[in-house]
Short mmCIF file of C-alpha atoms in Angstrom, two decimals:
data_model
loop_
_atom_site.label_atom_id
_atom_site.label_comp_id
_atom_site.label_asym_id
_atom_site.label_seq_id
_atom_site.Cartn_x
_atom_site.Cartn_y
_atom_site.Cartn_z
CA UNK A 946 0.00 0.00 0.00
CA UNK A 947 1.21 3.56 -0.73
CA UNK A 948 2.08 5.67 2.31
CA UNK A 949 1.04 9.30 2.53
CA UNK A 950 4.59 10.40 1.86
CA UNK A 951 4.77 8.23 -1.30
CA UNK A 952 1.38 9.49 -2.47
CA UNK A 953 2.40 13.09 -1.92
CA UNK A 954 5.40 12.56 -4.16
CA UNK A 955 3.21 11.49 -7.04
CA UNK A 956 1.84 13.94 -9.62
CA UNK A 957 -1.76 12.80 -9.33
CA UNK A 958 -2.73 14.64 -6.12
CA UNK A 959 -1.84 17.98 -7.67
CA UNK A 960 -3.90 17.17 -10.74
CA UNK A 961 -6.79 16.13 -8.50
CA UNK A 962 -6.66 19.51 -6.73
CA UNK A 963 -6.66 21.38 -10.07
CA UNK A 964 -9.48 19.21 -11.39
CA UNK A 965 -11.51 19.82 -8.25
CA UNK A 966 -11.16 23.58 -8.72
CA UNK A 967 -12.27 23.30 -12.36
CA UNK A 968 -15.23 21.15 -11.37
CA UNK A 969 -16.32 23.68 -8.75
CA UNK A 970 -16.06 26.54 -11.27
CA UNK A 971 -18.09 24.61 -13.85
CA UNK A 972 -20.70 23.71 -11.27
CA UNK A 973 -20.98 27.35 -10.12
CA UNK A 974 -20.93 29.23 -13.43
CA UNK A 975 -22.33 26.66 -15.87
CA UNK A 976 -25.55 25.20 -14.44
CA UNK A 977 -26.29 23.44 -17.72
CA UNK A 978 -23.04 21.44 -17.36
CA UNK A 979 -23.74 20.08 -13.87
CA UNK A 980 -24.55 16.63 -15.20
CA UNK A 981 -21.15 16.47 -16.90
CA UNK A 982 -19.55 17.79 -13.70
CA UNK A 983 -21.12 15.03 -11.64
CA UNK A 984 -20.08 12.29 -14.07
CA UNK A 985 -16.52 13.64 -14.30
CA UNK A 986 -16.22 13.75 -10.50
CA UNK A 987 -17.46 10.18 -10.29
CA UNK A 988 -14.93 9.02 -12.88
CA UNK A 989 -12.11 10.85 -11.06
CA UNK A 990 -13.00 9.15 -7.82
CA UNK A 991 -13.13 5.74 -9.51
CA UNK A 992 -9.77 6.44 -11.19
CA UNK A 993 -8.15 7.46 -7.90
CA UNK A 994 -9.57 4.33 -6.28
CA UNK A 995 -8.19 2.23 -9.14
CA UNK A 996 -4.69 3.69 -8.65
CA UNK A 997 -4.91 2.98 -4.95
CA UNK A 998 -5.99 -0.65 -5.64
CA UNK A 999 -3.19 -1.15 -8.18
CA UNK A 1000 -0.64 0.01 -5.60
CA UNK A 1001 -2.21 -2.35 -3.07
CA UNK A 1002 -1.87 -5.30 -5.45
CA UNK A 1003 1.80 -4.49 -5.99
CA UNK A 1004 2.34 -4.40 -2.22
CA UNK A 1005 0.56 -7.75 -1.77
CA UNK A 1006 2.98 -9.59 -4.06
CA UNK A 1007 1.30 -9.13 -7.42
CA UNK A 1008 3.63 -6.60 -9.07
CA UNK A 1009 2.73 -7.51 -12.66
CA UNK A 1010 -1.01 -7.33 -12.08
CA UNK A 1011 -0.61 -4.09 -10.16
CA UNK A 1012 1.43 -2.54 -13.00
CA UNK A 1013 -1.17 -3.51 -15.65
CA UNK A 1014 -4.02 -2.19 -13.53
CA UNK A 1015 -2.11 1.00 -12.79
CA UNK A 1016 -1.46 1.62 -16.53
CA UNK A 1017 -5.13 1.10 -17.40
CA UNK A 1018 -6.34 3.55 -14.76
CA UNK A 1019 -3.56 6.00 -15.65
CA UNK A 1020 -4.76 6.08 -19.27
CA UNK A 1021 -8.41 6.45 -18.19
CA UNK A 1022 -7.59 9.21 -15.71
CA UNK A 1023 -5.57 11.05 -18.33
CA UNK A 1024 -8.53 10.95 -20.74
CA UNK A 1025 -10.88 12.18 -18.01
CA UNK A 1026 -8.57 15.07 -17.16
CA UNK A 1027 -8.19 16.00 -20.86
CA UNK A 1028 -11.96 16.01 -21.20
CA UNK A 1029 -12.31 18.18 -18.09
CA UNK A 1030 -9.77 20.69 -19.39
CA UNK A 1031 -11.69 20.79 -22.68
CA UNK A 1032 -14.92 21.60 -20.84
CA UNK A 1033 -13.22 24.31 -18.81
CA UNK A 1034 -11.59 25.89 -21.87
CA UNK A 1035 -14.52 25.88 -24.30
CA UNK A 1036 -17.55 26.11 -22.00
CA UNK A 1037 -16.15 28.29 -19.23
CA UNK A 1038 -13.17 30.40 -20.24
CA UNK A 1039 -13.99 31.15 -23.91
CA UNK A 1040 -17.67 31.80 -23.20
CA UNK A 1041 -16.68 34.15 -20.39
CA UNK A 1042 -14.62 36.04 -23.00
CA UNK A 1043 -17.60 36.19 -25.37
CA UNK A 1044 -16.20 33.64 -27.86
CA UNK A 1045 -18.52 30.91 -29.21
CA UNK A 1046 -16.36 28.38 -31.12
CA UNK A 1047 -18.05 25.53 -33.01
CA UNK A 1048 -18.81 22.49 -30.88
CA UNK A 1049 -17.03 20.26 -33.31
CA UNK A 1050 -13.77 22.19 -32.71
CA UNK A 1051 -13.96 21.21 -29.05
CA UNK A 1052 -14.46 17.57 -30.01
CA UNK A 1053 -11.54 17.64 -32.46
CA UNK A 1054 -9.10 19.13 -29.92
CA UNK A 1055 -10.20 16.71 -27.20
CA UNK A 1056 -9.75 13.76 -29.57
CA UNK A 1057 -6.28 15.02 -30.52
CA UNK A 1058 -5.52 15.22 -26.80
CA UNK A 1059 -6.66 11.62 -26.37
CA UNK A 1060 -4.45 10.56 -29.27
CA UNK A 1061 -1.41 12.41 -27.93
CA UNK A 1062 -1.93 10.93 -24.46
CA UNK A 1063 -2.19 7.43 -25.92
CA UNK A 1064 1.04 7.89 -27.90
CA UNK A 1065 2.82 9.16 -24.79
CA UNK A 1066 1.78 6.12 -22.79
CA UNK A 1067 2.82 3.81 -25.64
CA UNK A 1068 6.19 5.55 -25.74
CA UNK A 1069 6.61 5.00 -21.98
CA UNK A 1070 5.74 1.36 -22.54
CA UNK A 1071 8.73 1.07 -24.92
CA UNK A 1072 6.88 0.88 -28.26
CA UNK A 1073 8.65 2.30 -31.33
CA UNK A 1074 6.26 4.89 -32.73
CA UNK A 1075 7.78 4.79 -36.23
CA UNK A 1076 6.66 1.18 -36.64
CA UNK A 1077 3.23 2.10 -35.35
CA UNK A 1078 2.89 4.88 -37.94
CA UNK A 1079 3.86 2.51 -40.78
CA UNK A 1080 1.39 -0.12 -39.64
CA UNK A 1081 -1.40 2.39 -38.97
CA UNK A 1082 -1.19 3.83 -42.51
CA UNK A 1083 -2.28 0.51 -43.98
CA UNK A 1084 -4.98 0.05 -41.36
CA UNK A 1085 -6.25 3.63 -41.96
CA UNK A 1086 -6.58 3.02 -45.69
CA UNK A 1087 -8.61 -0.16 -45.12
CA UNK A 1088 -10.84 1.52 -42.52
CA UNK A 1089 -11.36 4.61 -44.71
CA UNK A 1090 -12.50 2.46 -47.65
CA UNK A 1091 -14.87 0.43 -45.47
CA UNK A 1092 -16.35 3.50 -43.73
CA UNK A 1093 -16.46 6.01 -46.58
CA UNK A 1094 -20.12 6.93 -45.93
CA UNK A 1095 -19.49 7.50 -42.25
CA UNK A 1096 -16.35 9.51 -42.98
CA UNK A 1097 -18.31 11.56 -45.51
CA UNK A 1098 -20.87 12.44 -42.83
CA UNK A 1099 -18.10 13.33 -40.37
CA UNK A 1100 -16.28 15.61 -42.81
CA UNK A 1101 -19.60 17.19 -43.81
CA UNK A 1102 -20.38 17.86 -40.14
CA UNK A 1103 -17.00 19.56 -39.73
CA UNK A 1104 -17.63 21.71 -42.81
CA UNK A 1105 -21.15 22.68 -41.66
CA UNK A 1106 -19.87 23.94 -38.32
CA UNK A 1107 -16.69 25.62 -39.51
CA UNK A 1108 -18.46 27.74 -42.17
CA UNK A 1109 -21.47 28.49 -39.88
CA UNK A 1110 -23.97 27.02 -42.35
CA UNK A 1111 -26.03 25.79 -39.41
CA UNK A 1112 -26.17 27.01 -35.84
CA UNK A 1113 -27.99 25.69 -32.81
CA UNK A 1114 -31.42 27.24 -32.43
CA UNK A 1115 -31.75 28.24 -36.08
CA UNK A 1116 -34.93 27.40 -37.98
CA UNK A 1117 -34.42 25.61 -41.27
CA UNK A 1118 -36.73 24.49 -44.04
CA UNK A 1119 -36.08 21.38 -46.11
CA UNK A 1120 -38.12 19.67 -48.79
CA UNK A 1121 -40.72 17.96 -46.61
CA UNK A 1122 -40.46 19.64 -43.22
CA UNK A 1123 -39.07 22.54 -41.25
CA UNK A 1124 -37.92 22.91 -37.66
CA UNK A 1125 -35.29 24.09 -35.21
CA UNK A 1126 -31.70 22.82 -35.19
CA UNK A 1127 -31.07 20.93 -31.95
CA UNK A 1128 -27.61 19.55 -32.60
CA UNK A 1129 -24.98 19.38 -35.33
CA UNK A 1130 -23.02 16.24 -34.56
CA UNK A 1131 -20.26 14.30 -36.23
CA UNK A 1132 -22.51 12.04 -38.24
CA UNK A 1133 -25.91 13.74 -38.39
CA UNK A 1134 -27.90 16.87 -37.60
CA UNK A 1135 -30.98 16.81 -35.37
CA UNK A 1136 -33.96 19.01 -36.29
CA UNK A 1137 -37.05 19.31 -34.09
CA UNK A 1138 -40.26 19.99 -36.02
CA UNK A 1139 -43.28 21.91 -34.75
CA UNK A 1140 -45.07 18.57 -34.27
CA UNK A 1141 -42.55 17.50 -31.63
CA UNK A 1142 -40.73 15.12 -33.99
CA UNK A 1143 -36.93 14.90 -34.04
CA UNK A 1144 -35.62 14.35 -37.55
CA UNK A 1145 -32.12 12.87 -37.96
CA UNK A 1146 -30.49 14.07 -41.20
CA UNK A 1147 -27.09 12.75 -42.36
CA UNK A 1148 -24.59 15.57 -42.69
CA UNK A 1149 -23.56 14.40 -46.16
CA UNK A 1150 -27.15 14.90 -47.36
CA UNK A 1151 -27.11 18.51 -46.13
CA UNK A 1152 -23.86 19.16 -48.01
CA UNK A 1153 -25.23 17.72 -51.26
CA UNK A 1154 -28.69 19.33 -51.17
CA UNK A 1155 -30.07 22.80 -50.63
CA UNK A 1156 -31.90 23.91 -47.51
CA UNK A 1157 -33.27 27.25 -46.31
CA UNK A 1158 -32.22 28.99 -43.12
CA UNK A 1159 -35.34 30.88 -42.00
CA UNK A 1160 -35.23 34.42 -40.67
CA UNK A 1161 -33.74 37.83 -41.39
CA UNK A 1162 -32.59 40.61 -39.08
CA UNK A 1163 -33.80 44.22 -39.39
CA UNK A 1164 -31.96 47.05 -37.62
CA UNK A 1165 -30.40 44.75 -35.05
CA UNK A 1166 -33.71 43.24 -33.88
CA UNK A 1167 -34.46 39.55 -33.60
CA UNK A 1168 -34.98 37.26 -36.55
CA UNK A 1169 -38.15 37.74 -38.60
CA UNK A 1170 -39.67 35.49 -41.25
CA UNK A 1171 -41.94 36.77 -44.02
CA UNK A 1172 -45.18 34.83 -44.40
CA UNK A 1173 -47.80 34.90 -47.19
CA UNK A 1174 -51.56 34.64 -46.69
CA UNK A 1175 -53.62 34.27 -49.88
CA UNK A 1176 -57.19 35.44 -50.52
CA UNK A 1177 -59.39 35.27 -53.63
CA UNK A 1178 -61.76 38.21 -54.14
CA UNK A 1179 -64.20 39.02 -56.92
CA UNK A 1180 -62.84 41.34 -59.60
CA UNK A 1181 -65.70 43.82 -59.08
CA UNK A 1182 -63.83 45.72 -56.35
CA UNK A 1183 -61.02 48.22 -57.12
CA UNK A 1184 -57.61 46.67 -56.31
CA UNK A 1185 -56.23 49.77 -54.59
CA UNK A 1186 -59.23 49.84 -52.25
CA UNK A 1187 -58.83 46.15 -51.36
CA UNK A 1188 -55.07 46.49 -50.82
CA UNK A 1189 -55.48 49.50 -48.52
CA UNK A 1190 -58.21 47.73 -46.55
CA UNK A 1191 -56.14 44.55 -46.09
CA UNK A 1192 -53.06 46.44 -44.93
CA UNK A 1193 -55.04 48.58 -42.50
CA UNK A 1194 -56.83 45.53 -41.04
CA UNK A 1195 -53.58 43.78 -40.08
CA UNK A 1196 -51.83 46.93 -38.85
CA UNK A 1197 -54.73 47.93 -36.59
CA UNK A 1198 -55.18 44.42 -35.15
CA UNK A 1199 -51.74 44.29 -33.36
CA UNK A 1200 -51.61 40.51 -33.70
CA UNK A 1201 -49.10 38.74 -31.44
CA UNK A 1202 -46.14 37.49 -33.46
CA UNK A 1203 -46.70 39.96 -36.33
CA UNK A 1204 -43.93 42.56 -36.59
CA UNK A 1205 -44.86 46.20 -37.07
CA UNK A 1206 -41.55 46.97 -38.79
CA UNK A 1207 -41.29 46.21 -41.67
CA UNK A 1208 -45.04 46.83 -41.95
CA UNK A 1209 -47.43 44.28 -43.51
CA UNK A 1210 -48.10 44.75 -47.22
CA UNK A 1211 -50.78 43.45 -49.58
CA UNK A 1212 -50.25 42.86 -53.29
CA UNK A 1213 -52.40 41.81 -56.22
CA UNK A 1214 -50.69 38.67 -57.54
CA UNK A 1215 -53.03 37.39 -60.24
CA UNK A 1216 -56.34 38.07 -61.99
CA UNK A 1217 -58.17 35.51 -64.08
CA UNK A 1218 -61.60 33.88 -64.47
CA UNK A 1219 -63.23 36.90 -62.85
CA UNK A 1220 -61.21 36.45 -59.63
CA UNK A 1221 -58.42 38.63 -58.25
CA UNK A 1222 -55.89 36.79 -56.08
CA UNK A 1223 -54.29 38.87 -53.32
CA UNK A 1224 -51.39 38.05 -51.01
CA UNK A 1225 -50.99 39.51 -47.53
CA UNK A 1226 -47.29 39.55 -46.66
CA UNK A 1227 -46.20 40.09 -43.08
CA UNK A 1228 -43.09 39.42 -40.96
CA UNK A 1229 -43.38 36.84 -38.17
CA UNK A 1230 -41.32 36.99 -34.99
CA UNK A 1231 -42.19 33.62 -33.39
CA UNK A 1232 -41.38 30.87 -35.89
CA UNK A 1233 -42.91 28.10 -33.79
CA UNK A 1234 -46.40 29.63 -34.13
CA UNK A 1235 -46.57 29.91 -37.92
CA UNK A 1236 -49.97 28.29 -38.46
CA UNK A 1237 -51.75 29.99 -35.51
CA UNK A 1238 -50.38 33.40 -36.56
CA UNK A 1239 -51.44 32.82 -40.18
CA UNK A 1240 -54.89 31.88 -38.88
CA UNK A 1241 -55.16 35.12 -36.88
CA UNK A 1242 -54.08 37.23 -39.86
CA UNK A 1243 -56.52 35.44 -42.14
CA UNK A 1244 -59.39 35.87 -39.66
CA UNK A 1245 -58.81 39.62 -39.34
CA UNK A 1246 -58.62 40.00 -43.11
CA UNK A 1247 -61.85 38.12 -43.75
CA UNK A 1248 -63.84 40.00 -41.10
CA UNK A 1249 -62.56 43.37 -42.36
CA UNK A 1250 -63.50 42.52 -45.94
CA UNK A 1251 -66.97 41.31 -44.94
CA UNK A 1252 -67.56 44.51 -42.92
CA UNK A 1253 -66.92 46.53 -46.06
CA UNK A 1254 -69.14 44.37 -48.25
CA UNK A 1255 -66.30 42.55 -50.04
CA UNK A 1256 -66.95 38.78 -49.86
CA UNK A 1257 -64.41 36.14 -50.77
CA UNK A 1258 -64.68 34.52 -54.17
CA UNK A 1259 -64.28 30.90 -55.17
CA UNK A 1260 -63.17 29.65 -58.59
CA UNK A 1261 -66.18 28.86 -60.76
CA UNK A 1262 -67.13 28.59 -64.39
CA UNK A 1263 -70.64 29.72 -65.16
CA UNK A 1264 -72.41 29.64 -68.49
CA UNK A 1265 -75.02 32.37 -68.35
CA UNK A 1266 -77.71 32.16 -71.00
CA UNK A 1267 -80.23 35.00 -71.01
CA UNK A 1268 -82.62 36.26 -73.59
CA UNK A 1269 -81.61 39.90 -74.02
CA UNK A 1270 -84.77 41.51 -75.31
CA UNK A 1271 -85.41 45.16 -75.94
CA UNK A 1272 -86.91 45.68 -72.49
CA UNK A 1273 -83.90 44.45 -70.48
CA UNK A 1274 -81.49 46.33 -72.74
CA UNK A 1275 -83.49 49.53 -72.26
CA UNK A 1276 -83.47 49.05 -68.47
CA UNK A 1277 -79.71 48.67 -68.39
CA UNK A 1278 -79.21 51.69 -70.59
CA UNK A 1279 -81.58 53.82 -68.51
CA UNK A 1280 -79.75 52.91 -65.29
CA UNK A 1281 -76.43 53.85 -66.85
CA UNK A 1282 -77.79 57.13 -68.22
CA UNK A 1283 -79.19 58.07 -64.81
CA UNK A 1284 -75.77 57.55 -63.24
CA UNK A 1285 -74.14 59.73 -65.89
CA UNK A 1286 -76.76 62.46 -65.54
CA UNK A 1287 -76.01 62.68 -61.82
CA UNK A 1288 -72.34 63.17 -62.69
CA UNK A 1289 -73.19 65.98 -65.14
CA UNK A 1290 -75.13 67.85 -62.44
CA UNK A 1291 -71.80 68.58 -60.71
CA UNK A 1292 -70.44 70.47 -63.75
CA UNK A 1293 -71.43 74.14 -63.64
CA UNK A 1294 -70.42 74.45 -67.28
CA UNK A 1295 -73.66 72.73 -68.31
CA UNK A 1296 -76.09 74.69 -66.13
CA UNK A 1297 -77.74 76.36 -69.18
CA UNK A 1298 -78.25 73.06 -71.02
CA UNK A 1299 -81.73 71.65 -71.47
CA UNK A 1300 -82.65 68.20 -70.19
CA UNK A 1301 -82.49 66.84 -73.72
CA UNK A 1302 -79.03 68.33 -74.26
CA UNK A 1303 -77.79 66.91 -70.97
CA UNK A 1304 -79.11 63.50 -71.92
CA UNK A 1305 -77.27 63.73 -75.22
CA UNK A 1306 -74.05 64.54 -73.33
CA UNK A 1307 -74.67 61.65 -70.91
CA UNK A 1308 -74.86 59.25 -73.85
CA UNK A 1309 -71.44 60.48 -75.03
CA UNK A 1310 -69.64 60.02 -71.71
CA UNK A 1311 -67.01 57.30 -71.42
CA UNK A 1312 -66.06 55.58 -68.15
CA UNK A 1313 -62.33 56.06 -67.28
CA UNK A 1314 -60.82 54.55 -64.07
CA UNK A 1315 -57.28 55.37 -62.86
CA UNK A 1316 -55.03 53.86 -60.19
CA UNK A 1317 -53.21 55.99 -57.63
CA UNK A 1318 -50.20 57.62 -59.30
CA UNK A 1319 -51.59 57.50 -62.84
CA UNK A 1320 -51.20 60.69 -64.89
CA UNK A 1321 -54.68 61.61 -66.14
CA UNK A 1322 -53.67 64.64 -68.20
CA UNK A 1323 -50.20 66.06 -68.79
CA UNK A 1324 -49.11 69.69 -68.91
CA UNK A 1325 -48.54 70.94 -72.49
CA UNK A 1326 -50.49 68.09 -74.09
CA UNK A 1327 -53.32 68.86 -76.54
CA UNK A 1328 -56.34 66.74 -75.60
CA UNK A 1329 -59.95 67.79 -76.24
CA UNK A 1330 -61.37 65.99 -73.21
CA UNK A 1331 -63.28 67.05 -70.13
CA UNK A 1332 -63.05 64.82 -67.03
CA UNK A 1333 -65.82 64.57 -64.43
CA UNK A 1334 -64.52 63.12 -61.14
CA UNK A 1335 -67.05 60.75 -59.52
CA UNK A 1336 -64.84 58.81 -57.06
CA UNK A 1337 -61.45 59.48 -55.46
CA UNK A 1338 -59.15 62.49 -55.42
CA UNK A 1339 -56.61 64.04 -57.80
CA UNK A 1340 -53.67 66.45 -57.45
CA UNK A 1341 -53.02 69.32 -59.87
CA UNK A 1342 -49.31 69.99 -60.49
CA UNK A 1343 -47.28 72.50 -62.44
CA UNK A 1344 -43.94 71.18 -63.76
CA UNK A 1345 -44.76 67.71 -62.44
CA UNK A 1346 -41.70 65.54 -61.55
CA UNK A 1347 -39.38 68.51 -62.13
CA UNK A 1348 -37.13 69.78 -59.30
CA UNK A 1349 -39.34 72.86 -58.85
CA UNK A 1350 -42.70 71.07 -59.08
CA UNK A 1351 -45.57 73.05 -57.57
CA UNK A 1352 -48.78 71.55 -56.20
CA UNK A 1353 -51.53 73.89 -57.43
CA UNK A 1354 -54.58 72.23 -55.97
CA UNK A 1355 -56.50 69.15 -54.91
CA UNK A 1356 -59.82 68.02 -56.44
CA UNK A 1357 -62.29 65.61 -54.84
CA UNK A 1358 -65.27 63.70 -56.19
CA UNK A 1359 -67.74 66.09 -57.82
CA UNK A 1360 -65.07 68.24 -59.42
CA UNK A 1361 -64.12 68.49 -63.07
CA UNK A 1362 -61.09 69.56 -65.10
CA UNK A 1363 -59.96 69.85 -68.71
CA UNK A 1364 -62.73 72.27 -69.74
CA UNK A 1365 -60.37 74.62 -71.64
CA UNK A 1366 -59.11 71.74 -73.75
CA UNK A 1367 -62.67 70.71 -74.56
CA UNK A 1368 -63.97 74.20 -75.31
CA UNK A 1369 -61.03 75.96 -76.97
CA UNK A 1370 -58.50 73.26 -77.85
CA UNK A 1371 -55.90 74.95 -75.61
CA UNK A 1372 -52.95 72.82 -74.36
CA UNK A 1373 -53.10 71.56 -70.79
CA UNK A 1374 -51.77 74.17 -68.34
CA UNK A 1375 -51.10 71.65 -65.55
CA UNK A 1376 -50.62 67.94 -64.92
CA UNK A 1377 -53.40 66.07 -63.12
CA UNK A 1378 -52.34 62.95 -61.16
CA UNK A 1379 -54.60 60.47 -59.37
CA UNK A 1380 -53.94 60.75 -55.62
CA UNK A 1381 -56.15 57.71 -54.87
CA UNK A 1382 -58.09 55.22 -56.93
CA UNK A 1383 -60.15 57.43 -59.27
CA UNK A 1384 -63.27 56.91 -61.35
CA UNK A 1385 -64.10 59.53 -64.01
CA UNK A 1386 -66.39 60.13 -66.91
CA UNK A 1387 -64.72 61.57 -69.99
CA UNK A 1388 -66.40 63.81 -72.57
CA UNK A 1389 -64.64 64.52 -75.86
CA UNK A 1390 -65.13 67.22 -78.50
CA UNK A 1391 -67.13 65.03 -80.89
CA UNK A 1392 -69.85 64.38 -78.29
CA UNK A 1393 -70.11 68.07 -77.45
CA UNK A 1394 -69.88 69.60 -80.90
CA UNK A 1395 -73.33 68.50 -82.10
CA UNK A 1396 -75.07 70.39 -79.30
CA UNK A 1397 -73.03 73.58 -79.75
CA UNK A 1398 -73.54 73.53 -83.51
CA UNK A 1399 -77.30 73.13 -83.09
CA UNK A 1400 -77.49 75.97 -80.55
CA UNK A 1401 -74.61 78.44 -81.08
CA UNK A 1402 -76.06 80.79 -78.44
CA UNK A 1403 -74.71 78.45 -75.79
CA UNK A 1404 -71.20 79.67 -76.60
CA UNK A 1405 -71.89 82.98 -74.86
CA UNK A 1406 -72.95 81.34 -71.57
CA UNK A 1407 -70.08 78.87 -71.75
CA UNK A 1408 -67.53 81.64 -72.32
CA UNK A 1409 -68.82 83.51 -69.25
CA UNK A 1410 -68.52 80.42 -67.01
CA UNK A 1411 -65.05 79.62 -68.35
CA UNK A 1412 -63.82 83.18 -67.73
CA UNK A 1413 -65.16 83.07 -64.17
CA UNK A 1414 -63.52 79.70 -63.50
CA UNK A 1415 -60.16 80.90 -64.85
CA UNK A 1416 -60.35 84.00 -62.67
CA UNK A 1417 -61.14 81.85 -59.63
CA UNK A 1418 -58.18 79.59 -60.33
CA UNK A 1419 -55.90 82.62 -60.56
CA UNK A 1420 -57.26 83.94 -57.25
CA UNK A 1421 -56.34 80.71 -55.47
CA UNK A 1422 -52.92 80.39 -57.12
CA UNK A 1423 -49.99 80.69 -54.70
CA UNK A 1424 -47.48 81.96 -57.25
CA UNK A 1425 -49.16 84.57 -59.48
CA UNK A 1426 -45.99 85.04 -61.50
CA UNK A 1427 -46.33 81.54 -62.94
CA UNK A 1428 -50.06 81.79 -63.80
CA UNK A 1429 -50.90 82.84 -67.37
CA UNK A 1430 -52.86 86.04 -67.85
CA UNK A 1431 -56.60 85.31 -67.62
CA UNK A 1432 -58.42 86.15 -70.89
CA UNK A 1433 -61.62 88.18 -70.85
CA UNK A 1434 -64.96 86.64 -71.69
CA UNK A 1435 -64.90 88.10 -75.17
CA UNK A 1436 -61.57 86.47 -75.89
CA UNK A 1437 -62.78 83.13 -74.55
CA UNK A 1438 -65.93 83.39 -76.66
CA UNK A 1439 -63.84 84.09 -79.73
CA UNK A 1440 -61.70 81.00 -79.06
CA UNK A 1441 -64.78 78.78 -78.68
CA UNK A 1442 -66.29 80.03 -81.95
CA UNK A 1443 -63.08 79.53 -83.86
CA UNK A 1444 -62.45 76.08 -82.37
CA UNK A 1445 -65.92 74.77 -83.26
CA UNK A 1446 -66.24 76.75 -86.48
CA UNK A 1447 -69.31 78.68 -85.39
#
């Protein structure tokens, strides 16, 4: 048996003291490593007991057995201490310094430590290492050929961790499933799906095939994932109105898991068979709740659309066969004419027209919708059209899109513009741009000329109204220096007569 003096002369007690300090530090500062700490402490105690037993066997007259047992426990204790130093270096010291090296780097260095320790013990045993290297080269070639698939997975795992293709906690999407990365090991990668299933994927497969890492960072915030929710709506409703309604519904709802920045956006993706297909795109912050969050977004969209009288549409193919007789055609035409007559009532230019003349004008009107941002009429262009605004709003610009562009005014539903082009053929003095979705009726020279030719006296009343409107526009202009001189009524009347050949 070893005496205390003999034991004190050995190197193991000092290593045990150092290992005990490392174990206490790991237990204190790394609660998630306490299981490894407990197992390592148990192995150290068993190793120390094995050394003590081997010394006892040598003292009892079994020197050869004691030496063999002592060598076995020396090798095992060395491996345990190397493993403990690896834990302390990678999971205590480097993490305290803010460094997160790949897990596989820790495994590689620990395995190299095991190999070096084994070679040292073989050298102490009197083995010539040069012969071992020659013999191991042949054995390595045979093993590599027999385990090429396994080696391929191992090398792929090293590559995945060294180039940061996959990290623990990331969400990835493969062909058939998606989930969170639990572990990137030597042979395989573990992915936990939202259904609680753990999928084991060989590392070589990940290196040979494509996969998607879900999430993007905005302005230093957490990861966000853009999701798409699809809705089919009848083509009867203006797209800009539907898009604005969808975006407002999601923004106002403050749904959990839906990011406010970047804001949700709706787009018209397709239109066919009488159906417009819209996509609501939003950024999700909690990847594990993809389906519930989609459900909440979809529910808010549907209720908002229903509140505004916009039902969802379903794909259908109808063959409508009706007998279009004179009565139904006359009813449709009368409804349309009534709508156009109401639009004409907003135009002061036609106050002196008789009911018959207004009806004639209504029959000549053409429906003209515009999306927000569309240029309805352009400054300097010659177009003999009058526009009557029935829905939406427009902006009136001078020098539109130029560095010194000037906003002259803003027209809402019930207004009209383009009367000088219709009455005198004058070029447009400003550019009119749709500020929202706009619906207009357009009247051209040909539809107006027949009335003016039949009753030339109307030219006098029209010239008076035009002169008053021009004077009013000049009164509201902010920069009088850029407004053309307003012509008198007589000059306007002369232009009308010459334009229409009266």
